[in-house]
Short mmCIF file of C-alpha atoms and ligand atoms in Angstrom, two decimals:
data_model
loop_
_atom_site.label_atom_id
_atom_site.label_comp_id
_atom_site.label_asym_id
_atom_site.label_seq_id
_atom_site.Cartn_x
_atom_site.Cartn_y
_atom_site.Cartn_z
CA MET P 1 -10.03 28.89 -6.49
CA ASN P 2 -12.20 30.18 -3.72
CA VAL P 3 -14.10 27.38 -2.18
CA LEU P 4 -16.86 27.44 0.23
CA VAL P 5 -16.52 24.00 2.35
CA THR P 6 -19.82 23.38 4.06
CA GLY P 7 -19.10 20.98 7.28
CA GLY P 8 -15.50 21.91 6.75
CA ALA P 9 -15.08 22.00 10.90
CA GLY P 10 -16.11 17.96 10.60
CA TYR P 11 -13.63 15.07 10.06
CA ILE P 12 -13.35 14.58 6.36
CA GLY P 13 -14.08 18.64 5.50
CA SER P 14 -11.29 19.76 7.87
CA HIS P 15 -8.70 17.61 5.93
CA ALA P 16 -10.10 18.69 2.52
CA VAL P 17 -9.59 22.34 3.97
CA ARG P 18 -5.92 21.36 4.44
CA ALA P 19 -5.54 19.80 1.04
CA LEU P 20 -7.19 23.05 -0.67
CA ILE P 21 -4.45 24.95 1.22
CA GLU P 22 -1.90 22.84 0.21
CA ALA P 23 -2.84 22.86 -3.37
CA GLY P 24 -3.00 26.95 -3.60
CA HIS P 25 -6.73 27.36 -3.26
CA THR P 26 -8.66 29.20 -0.70
CA PRO P 27 -11.07 27.45 1.31
CA ILE P 28 -13.99 29.33 3.38
CA VAL P 29 -15.81 27.10 5.74
CA LEU P 30 -19.28 27.32 6.79
CA ASP P 31 -20.22 25.15 9.71
CA SER P 32 -22.83 25.26 12.54
CA LEU P 33 -20.47 23.58 14.69
CA GLU P 34 -23.22 21.20 15.77
CA HIS P 35 -20.89 18.29 15.57
CA GLY P 36 -17.51 20.00 14.08
CA HIS P 37 -14.72 21.54 15.99
CA ALA P 38 -13.51 25.18 15.35
CA ALA P 39 -9.96 23.98 16.19
CA SER P 40 -9.91 21.55 13.21
CA VAL P 41 -10.40 24.53 10.80
CA GLY P 42 -6.98 26.26 11.52
CA GLU P 43 -5.97 28.97 9.54
CA ALA P 44 -8.98 29.31 7.21
CA GLU P 45 -11.78 31.58 7.59
CA LEU P 46 -14.67 30.02 9.59
CA ILE P 47 -18.18 31.20 8.99
CA LEU P 48 -20.46 29.94 11.88
CA GLY P 49 -24.01 29.17 10.77
CA ASN P 50 -26.29 26.67 8.99
CA VAL P 51 -26.38 25.79 5.44
CA LEU P 52 -30.19 26.50 5.45
CA ASP P 53 -29.43 30.19 6.04
CA HIS P 54 -30.00 31.41 2.43
CA GLU P 55 -28.97 35.26 3.37
CA LEU P 56 -25.72 33.78 5.00
CA VAL P 57 -24.72 31.61 2.21
CA ALA P 58 -25.51 34.10 -0.15
CA ARG P 59 -23.46 37.02 1.54
CA ALA P 60 -20.58 34.39 2.00
CA CYS P 61 -20.59 33.56 -1.88
CA ARG P 62 -20.65 37.46 -2.69
CA GLN P 63 -18.13 38.49 -0.17
CA PHE P 64 -15.58 35.61 -0.87
CA SER P 65 -16.16 35.63 -4.51
CA ILE P 66 -16.88 31.83 -4.23
CA GLU P 67 -16.30 29.58 -7.43
CA ALA P 68 -17.07 26.22 -6.04
CA VAL P 69 -18.87 24.67 -3.23
CA MET P 70 -17.64 21.40 -1.72
CA HIS P 71 -20.38 20.21 0.40
CA PHE P 72 -19.79 18.03 3.50
CA ALA P 73 -22.40 19.12 6.01
CA ALA P 74 -24.70 16.36 6.82
CA TYR P 75 -25.79 13.91 9.55
CA ILE P 76 -24.07 10.76 9.50
CA GLU P 77 -25.61 8.28 11.71
CA VAL P 78 -27.15 5.36 9.86
CA GLY P 79 -29.06 3.96 12.86
CA GLU P 80 -30.36 7.38 13.83
CA SER P 81 -31.94 8.16 10.20
CA MET P 82 -34.01 4.93 10.50
CA VAL P 83 -35.55 6.22 13.72
CA ASP P 84 -35.73 9.96 12.79
CA PRO P 85 -35.93 10.04 8.91
CA ILE P 86 -37.30 13.70 8.79
CA LYS P 87 -34.09 14.77 10.53
CA TYR P 88 -32.09 13.28 7.69
CA TYR P 89 -34.12 14.50 4.93
CA ALA P 90 -34.31 18.00 6.45
CA ASN P 91 -30.48 18.22 6.76
CA ASN P 92 -29.15 16.09 4.16
CA THR P 93 -31.44 16.66 1.39
CA MET P 94 -33.68 19.61 1.70
CA SER P 95 -30.82 21.90 2.89
CA VAL P 96 -29.00 20.86 -0.32
CA LEU P 97 -31.80 22.31 -2.53
CA SER P 98 -31.39 25.59 -0.57
CA LEU P 99 -27.71 25.73 -0.99
CA LEU P 100 -28.26 24.80 -4.76
CA LYS P 101 -30.59 27.47 -5.18
CA THR P 102 -28.35 30.04 -3.43
CA MET P 103 -25.68 28.97 -5.36
CA GLN P 104 -27.68 29.41 -8.85
CA GLU P 105 -28.67 32.82 -7.68
CA ASN P 106 -25.07 33.87 -7.07
CA GLY P 107 -23.51 32.39 -10.33
CA VAL P 108 -21.73 29.46 -8.42
CA GLY P 109 -21.99 26.43 -10.91
CA LYS P 110 -19.57 23.75 -9.49
CA PHE P 111 -20.45 21.57 -6.73
CA ILE P 112 -18.49 18.66 -5.18
CA PHE P 113 -20.81 16.66 -3.14
CA SER P 114 -20.03 14.15 -0.14
CA SER P 115 -21.89 11.25 -1.18
CA THR P 116 -21.70 7.45 0.07
CA ALA P 117 -21.38 3.75 -0.85
CA ALA P 118 -24.72 3.45 1.26
CA THR P 119 -26.24 4.52 -1.98
CA TYR P 120 -25.72 1.29 -3.37
CA GLY P 121 -27.38 -0.75 -0.48
CA GLN P 122 -26.76 -4.54 -0.74
CA SER P 123 -24.64 -4.81 -3.88
CA GLU P 124 -24.65 -8.27 -5.39
CA LYS P 125 -21.59 -7.85 -7.22
CA VAL P 126 -18.10 -6.95 -5.64
CA PRO P 127 -16.03 -4.74 -6.43
CA ILE P 128 -18.88 -2.24 -6.91
CA ALA P 129 -18.78 0.07 -9.95
CA GLU P 130 -20.47 3.10 -10.26
CA ASP P 131 -23.09 1.63 -12.75
CA ALA P 132 -24.01 -1.08 -10.00
CA PRO P 133 -28.08 -0.56 -9.02
CA LEU P 134 -28.68 2.16 -6.64
CA ALA P 135 -30.84 0.82 -3.91
CA PRO P 136 -29.98 2.15 -0.42
CA ILE P 137 -31.55 0.29 2.42
CA ASN P 138 -31.48 3.06 4.95
CA VAL P 139 -32.73 6.56 5.15
CA TYR P 140 -29.22 8.01 5.34
CA GLY P 141 -28.31 6.41 1.89
CA HIS P 142 -31.78 7.56 0.40
CA SER P 143 -30.91 11.18 1.47
CA LYS P 144 -27.85 11.27 -0.21
CA LEU P 145 -29.21 9.59 -3.38
CA ILE P 146 -31.69 12.04 -3.80
CA VAL P 147 -29.18 14.85 -3.93
CA GLU P 148 -27.17 13.16 -6.22
CA GLN P 149 -30.30 12.78 -8.60
CA VAL P 150 -31.27 16.57 -8.34
CA CYS P 151 -27.68 17.27 -9.38
CA SER P 152 -27.80 15.28 -12.56
CA TRP P 153 -30.90 16.89 -13.55
CA LEU P 154 -29.46 20.36 -12.92
CA ALA P 155 -26.22 19.43 -14.78
CA ARG P 156 -28.46 18.38 -17.86
CA GLN P 157 -30.79 21.49 -17.75
CA THR P 158 -28.60 24.23 -16.49
CA GLU P 159 -25.11 25.62 -16.35
CA PHE P 160 -24.05 23.39 -13.47
CA GLY P 161 -21.47 20.88 -12.92
CA PHE P 162 -21.15 18.33 -10.02
CA ILE P 163 -18.88 15.51 -8.79
CA ALA P 164 -20.57 13.28 -6.54
CA LEU P 165 -17.90 11.44 -4.62
CA ARG P 166 -19.37 7.88 -3.05
CA TYR P 167 -16.84 7.37 -0.11
CA PHE P 168 -16.34 3.91 1.23
CA ASN P 169 -14.97 3.71 4.75
CA ALA P 170 -12.94 6.72 5.52
CA GLY P 171 -10.07 6.20 8.18
CA GLY P 172 -6.72 7.69 9.54
CA ALA P 173 -5.68 11.10 10.45
CA HIS P 174 -3.69 14.06 8.84
CA PRO P 175 -0.27 12.61 8.59
CA ASP P 176 1.22 15.66 10.81
CA GLY P 177 -1.09 14.39 13.63
CA THR P 178 -2.83 17.83 14.27
CA ILE P 179 -6.22 16.94 13.14
CA GLY P 180 -8.31 13.52 13.07
CA GLU P 181 -11.68 12.06 13.90
CA ASP P 182 -13.84 13.00 16.92
CA HIS P 183 -17.27 12.09 16.24
CA ASN P 184 -19.69 12.56 19.09
CA PRO P 185 -21.30 10.10 19.09
CA GLU P 186 -18.59 7.95 17.66
CA SER P 187 -19.96 4.91 15.40
CA HIS P 188 -16.71 4.29 13.36
CA LEU P 189 -14.77 1.15 13.88
CA ILE P 190 -11.23 2.57 14.08
CA PRO P 191 -11.85 5.24 16.57
CA LEU P 192 -13.97 2.83 18.70
CA VAL P 193 -11.03 0.32 18.59
CA PHE P 194 -8.59 2.85 19.86
CA GLN P 195 -10.98 4.09 22.57
CA THR P 196 -10.89 0.45 23.65
CA ALA P 197 -7.01 0.54 23.62
CA LEU P 198 -7.17 3.81 25.62
CA GLY P 199 -9.29 2.17 28.28
CA LYS P 200 -12.39 4.38 27.36
CA ARG P 201 -14.36 1.23 26.48
CA LYS P 202 -14.07 -2.25 27.94
CA SER P 203 -14.03 -3.93 24.79
CA ILE P 204 -14.83 -3.58 21.07
CA SER P 205 -17.91 -5.32 19.53
CA ILE P 206 -17.53 -7.72 16.43
CA PHE P 207 -21.19 -7.70 14.89
CA GLY P 208 -21.01 -11.32 13.51
CA ASP P 209 -18.14 -13.84 13.09
CA ASP P 210 -20.07 -16.21 10.85
CA TYR P 211 -19.89 -14.46 7.47
CA ASP P 212 -18.66 -16.07 4.11
CA THR P 213 -15.46 -14.08 4.60
CA PRO P 214 -11.88 -15.61 5.20
CA ASP P 215 -12.18 -14.69 8.83
CA GLY P 216 -15.90 -14.77 9.27
CA THR P 217 -16.05 -11.04 10.20
CA CYS P 218 -17.32 -8.15 7.63
CA VAL P 219 -14.84 -6.84 5.03
CA ARG P 220 -14.84 -3.18 4.16
CA ASP P 221 -12.86 -0.80 1.92
CA TYR P 222 -10.77 1.71 3.94
CA ILE P 223 -9.51 4.83 2.47
CA HIS P 224 -7.03 7.05 4.20
CA VAL P 225 -9.03 10.58 4.83
CA TRP P 226 -5.77 12.51 3.43
CA ASP P 227 -5.91 10.46 0.20
CA LEU P 228 -9.91 11.29 0.32
CA ALA P 229 -9.17 15.01 0.95
CA LYS P 230 -6.84 15.18 -2.13
CA ALA P 231 -9.40 13.30 -4.22
CA HIS P 232 -11.78 16.19 -3.70
CA VAL P 233 -9.18 18.74 -5.13
CA LYS P 234 -8.59 16.81 -8.11
CA ALA P 235 -12.30 16.38 -8.48
CA MET P 236 -13.03 20.35 -8.34
CA GLU P 237 -9.82 20.83 -10.63
CA HIS P 238 -11.66 18.51 -13.28
CA LEU P 239 -14.84 20.56 -13.13
CA ALA P 240 -12.90 23.55 -13.42
CA ASN P 241 -10.96 22.58 -16.61
CA GLY P 242 -14.34 21.76 -18.17
CA GLY P 243 -14.63 17.95 -17.21
CA ALA P 244 -17.81 16.01 -17.04
CA SER P 245 -20.21 15.78 -14.02
CA GLY P 246 -20.96 12.34 -12.69
CA ALA P 247 -20.57 10.27 -9.66
CA PHE P 248 -17.20 8.34 -8.67
CA ASN P 249 -16.32 5.96 -5.98
CA LEU P 250 -13.59 6.55 -3.68
CA GLY P 251 -12.16 3.66 -2.14
CA ALA P 252 -8.85 2.14 -2.24
CA GLY P 253 -10.19 -0.97 -4.20
CA ASN P 254 -9.26 -3.72 -1.57
CA GLY P 255 -10.95 -4.99 1.60
CA HIS P 256 -10.02 -5.77 5.31
CA SER P 257 -11.94 -7.65 7.75
CA VAL P 258 -13.06 -6.24 11.34
CA ARG P 259 -10.65 -8.67 12.77
CA GLU P 260 -7.65 -7.40 10.73
CA ILE P 261 -8.54 -3.80 11.66
CA ILE P 262 -8.28 -5.04 15.45
CA GLU P 263 -5.27 -6.77 14.94
CA CYS P 264 -3.54 -4.24 13.33
CA ALA P 265 -4.64 -1.47 16.08
CA ARG P 266 -3.32 -4.12 18.57
CA ARG P 267 0.27 -3.82 16.85
CA ALA P 268 -0.08 -0.19 16.50
CA SER P 269 -1.00 0.44 20.26
CA GLY P 270 0.53 -2.23 21.98
CA ALA P 271 -2.69 -2.57 23.77
CA ALA P 272 -4.74 -5.88 24.48
CA ILE P 273 -7.93 -4.45 23.03
CA PRO P 274 -10.48 -7.15 24.06
CA ALA P 275 -13.10 -7.93 21.52
CA GLU P 276 -16.78 -9.47 21.97
CA ILE P 277 -18.51 -11.24 19.44
CA LYS P 278 -22.11 -10.11 19.15
CA PRO P 279 -24.90 -10.96 16.85
CA ARG P 280 -24.85 -9.73 13.31
CA ARG P 281 -26.49 -6.51 12.64
CA ALA P 282 -29.53 -6.09 10.33
CA GLY P 283 -28.55 -4.76 7.13
CA ASP P 284 -24.87 -5.25 7.28
CA PRO P 285 -23.43 -6.60 3.94
CA ALA P 286 -20.59 -9.24 4.22
CA VAL P 287 -18.38 -7.40 1.80
CA LEU P 288 -18.25 -3.78 0.44
CA VAL P 289 -15.50 -3.08 -1.85
CA ALA P 290 -15.15 -0.27 -4.15
CA ASP P 291 -14.00 -0.28 -7.92
CA PRO P 292 -12.40 3.02 -7.88
CA GLY P 293 -11.25 2.68 -11.69
CA ARG P 294 -13.29 5.73 -12.76
CA ALA P 295 -12.04 8.21 -10.35
CA PHE P 296 -8.23 6.60 -10.94
CA GLU P 297 -8.64 7.54 -14.66
CA THR P 298 -11.00 10.74 -14.57
CA PHE P 299 -8.95 12.59 -11.95
CA ASN P 300 -5.60 11.04 -12.46
CA TRP P 301 -6.10 10.30 -8.76
CA ARG P 302 -4.40 7.44 -6.69
CA PRO P 303 -4.59 6.78 -2.99
CA GLU P 304 -0.97 6.96 -1.66
CA ILE P 305 -1.20 5.89 1.91
CA SER P 306 -4.47 3.88 2.15
CA ASP P 307 -2.80 0.68 2.97
CA LEU P 308 -4.00 -0.49 6.51
CA LYS P 309 -0.87 0.14 8.38
CA SER P 310 -0.74 3.72 7.47
CA ILE P 311 -4.70 4.22 8.15
CA VAL P 312 -4.43 2.65 11.37
CA GLY P 313 -1.07 4.04 12.33
CA SER P 314 -2.10 7.58 11.82
CA ALA P 315 -5.24 6.99 13.66
CA TRP P 316 -3.40 5.93 16.54
CA GLN P 317 -0.89 8.76 16.20
CA TRP P 318 -4.03 11.20 16.75
CA HIS P 319 -6.01 9.17 19.37
CA SER P 320 -3.05 8.58 21.39
CA THR P 321 -2.03 12.11 21.58
CA HIS P 322 -5.89 13.49 21.54
CA PRO P 323 -7.50 10.82 23.77
CA ASP P 324 -10.39 13.44 24.36
CA GLY P 325 -10.30 14.33 20.71
CA TYR P 326 -10.38 18.14 20.16
CA ALA P 327 -11.04 18.94 23.56
CA ASP P 328 -7.18 18.29 24.20
CA ALA P 329 -6.43 20.45 21.03
CA GLU P 330 -8.24 23.42 22.32
CA LEU P 331 -6.58 23.30 25.66
N1 NAD C 1 -16.84 9.29 7.89
C1 NAD C 1 -17.12 8.52 6.95
O1 NAD C 1 -16.69 7.31 6.75
C2 NAD C 1 -18.12 8.88 5.59
C3 NAD C 1 -18.44 7.75 4.76
C4 NAD C 1 -19.46 8.19 3.45
C5 NAD C 1 -20.12 9.66 3.48
N2 NAD C 1 -19.50 10.45 4.44
C6 NAD C 1 -20.13 11.87 4.35
O2 NAD C 1 -19.23 12.80 4.35
C7 NAD C 1 -19.39 14.13 4.88
C8 NAD C 1 -18.61 14.52 6.15
O3 NAD C 1 -18.67 13.49 7.23
P1 NAD C 1 -17.75 13.51 8.40
O4 NAD C 1 -17.55 11.96 8.93
O5 NAD C 1 -16.77 14.33 8.39
O6 NAD C 1 -18.99 14.04 9.50
P2 NAD C 1 -18.76 15.28 10.51
O7 NAD C 1 -19.98 15.31 11.46
O8 NAD C 1 -17.41 15.06 11.34
O9 NAD C 1 -18.77 16.52 9.73
C9 NAD C 1 -20.00 17.41 9.34
C10 NAD C 1 -19.99 18.57 9.80
O10 NAD C 1 -21.31 19.26 9.13
C11 NAD C 1 -21.62 20.07 10.01
N3 NAD C 1 -23.03 20.33 9.86
C12 NAD C 1 -23.97 19.28 9.87
N4 NAD C 1 -25.19 19.84 9.30
C13 NAD C 1 -24.54 21.44 8.73
C14 NAD C 1 -25.65 22.35 8.39
N5 NAD C 1 -27.25 22.09 7.90
N6 NAD C 1 -25.18 23.58 8.31
C15 NAD C 1 -23.89 23.66 8.65
N7 NAD C 1 -23.06 22.78 9.12
C16 NAD C 1 -23.55 21.54 9.31
C17 NAD C 1 -21.44 19.68 11.29
O11 NAD C 1 -21.39 20.46 12.47
C18 NAD C 1 -19.83 18.98 11.03
O12 NAD C 1 -18.94 19.87 11.55
C19 NAD C 1 -21.03 13.73 5.20
O13 NAD C 1 -21.65 14.20 4.22
C20 NAD C 1 -21.06 12.12 5.27
O14 NAD C 1 -22.29 11.95 5.01
C21 NAD C 1 -18.80 10.06 5.41
#
């Protein structure tokens, strides 16, 4: 299939581009490069521009006979979303309405959407299944939930199929070591831990060590970015084969604590990685773990390399060979 990949020069999108090529599809990337990296796109076609540019998206749909859209383009900083909500509703919600309208006008009716576990908020029940209450506690999560709801109505009322993929914590890098995580600013635990290992930060902060978890630190469900990327291809093929629309968790189905991640990173890198205990952050649930059963059954997909050692090991392979991220790749 010919697939428009918005945000395809970002961390997860660039891995999806590789997975699409590997599965025999043709990705066309549309990215503003506000946060992405041209070098991460490799051999795929890259259109430089904004999802909000109706004319540009329409032209891309026609020129490349686009059959499906994978939509990764968004802002991703939860903290920033609370300080500047309009920025997030404009880019994560409003721009999607524009994209969906352009798709409709150009006869593109298949949509794979990057959603998030943040749509659940503070779930009472763990593991979290898709029928858990959707009650985001931040603007970022809400900006994504609105899109899911719009998509549900479109699927009911029009010729439109969508899969919303609610990611838990993406981590790791492509197994061949050529693409990986390079966010600026960086707020994800694994890259921050390795920045500490590389001496770019003095220490890694642990926010709270008095949670009701085995070692007192927060527990999260980590999914290898390459497993995540391959799930997108499966989800798109499910839609193409007439499968039903809906929302699906993408996680490994088990949790790892902050201390476990740091320990694993120490083993992978051989570095001491000093850690500092800080007070809890508001709104951080003790445990967030997915029930990924619906995706397993519907897409016939399983995470293959989402054990902690593979996630952290592949991340270290990327960070140790690209200490300055894509600035090193582009040299
Ligand atoms: N990283 C995670 O663990 C995680 C977890 C849950 C959900 N998500 C979602 O996955 C998606 C990808 O996340 P990521 O970590 O790869 O982020 P990223 O910042 O690396 O990638 C996003 C890309 O989108 C581009 N972009 C942003 N707004 C744009 C616009 N209006 N037009 C064109 N391009 C635009 C950026 O330049 C960037 O290349 C996001 O939608 C995010 O909300 C990520």
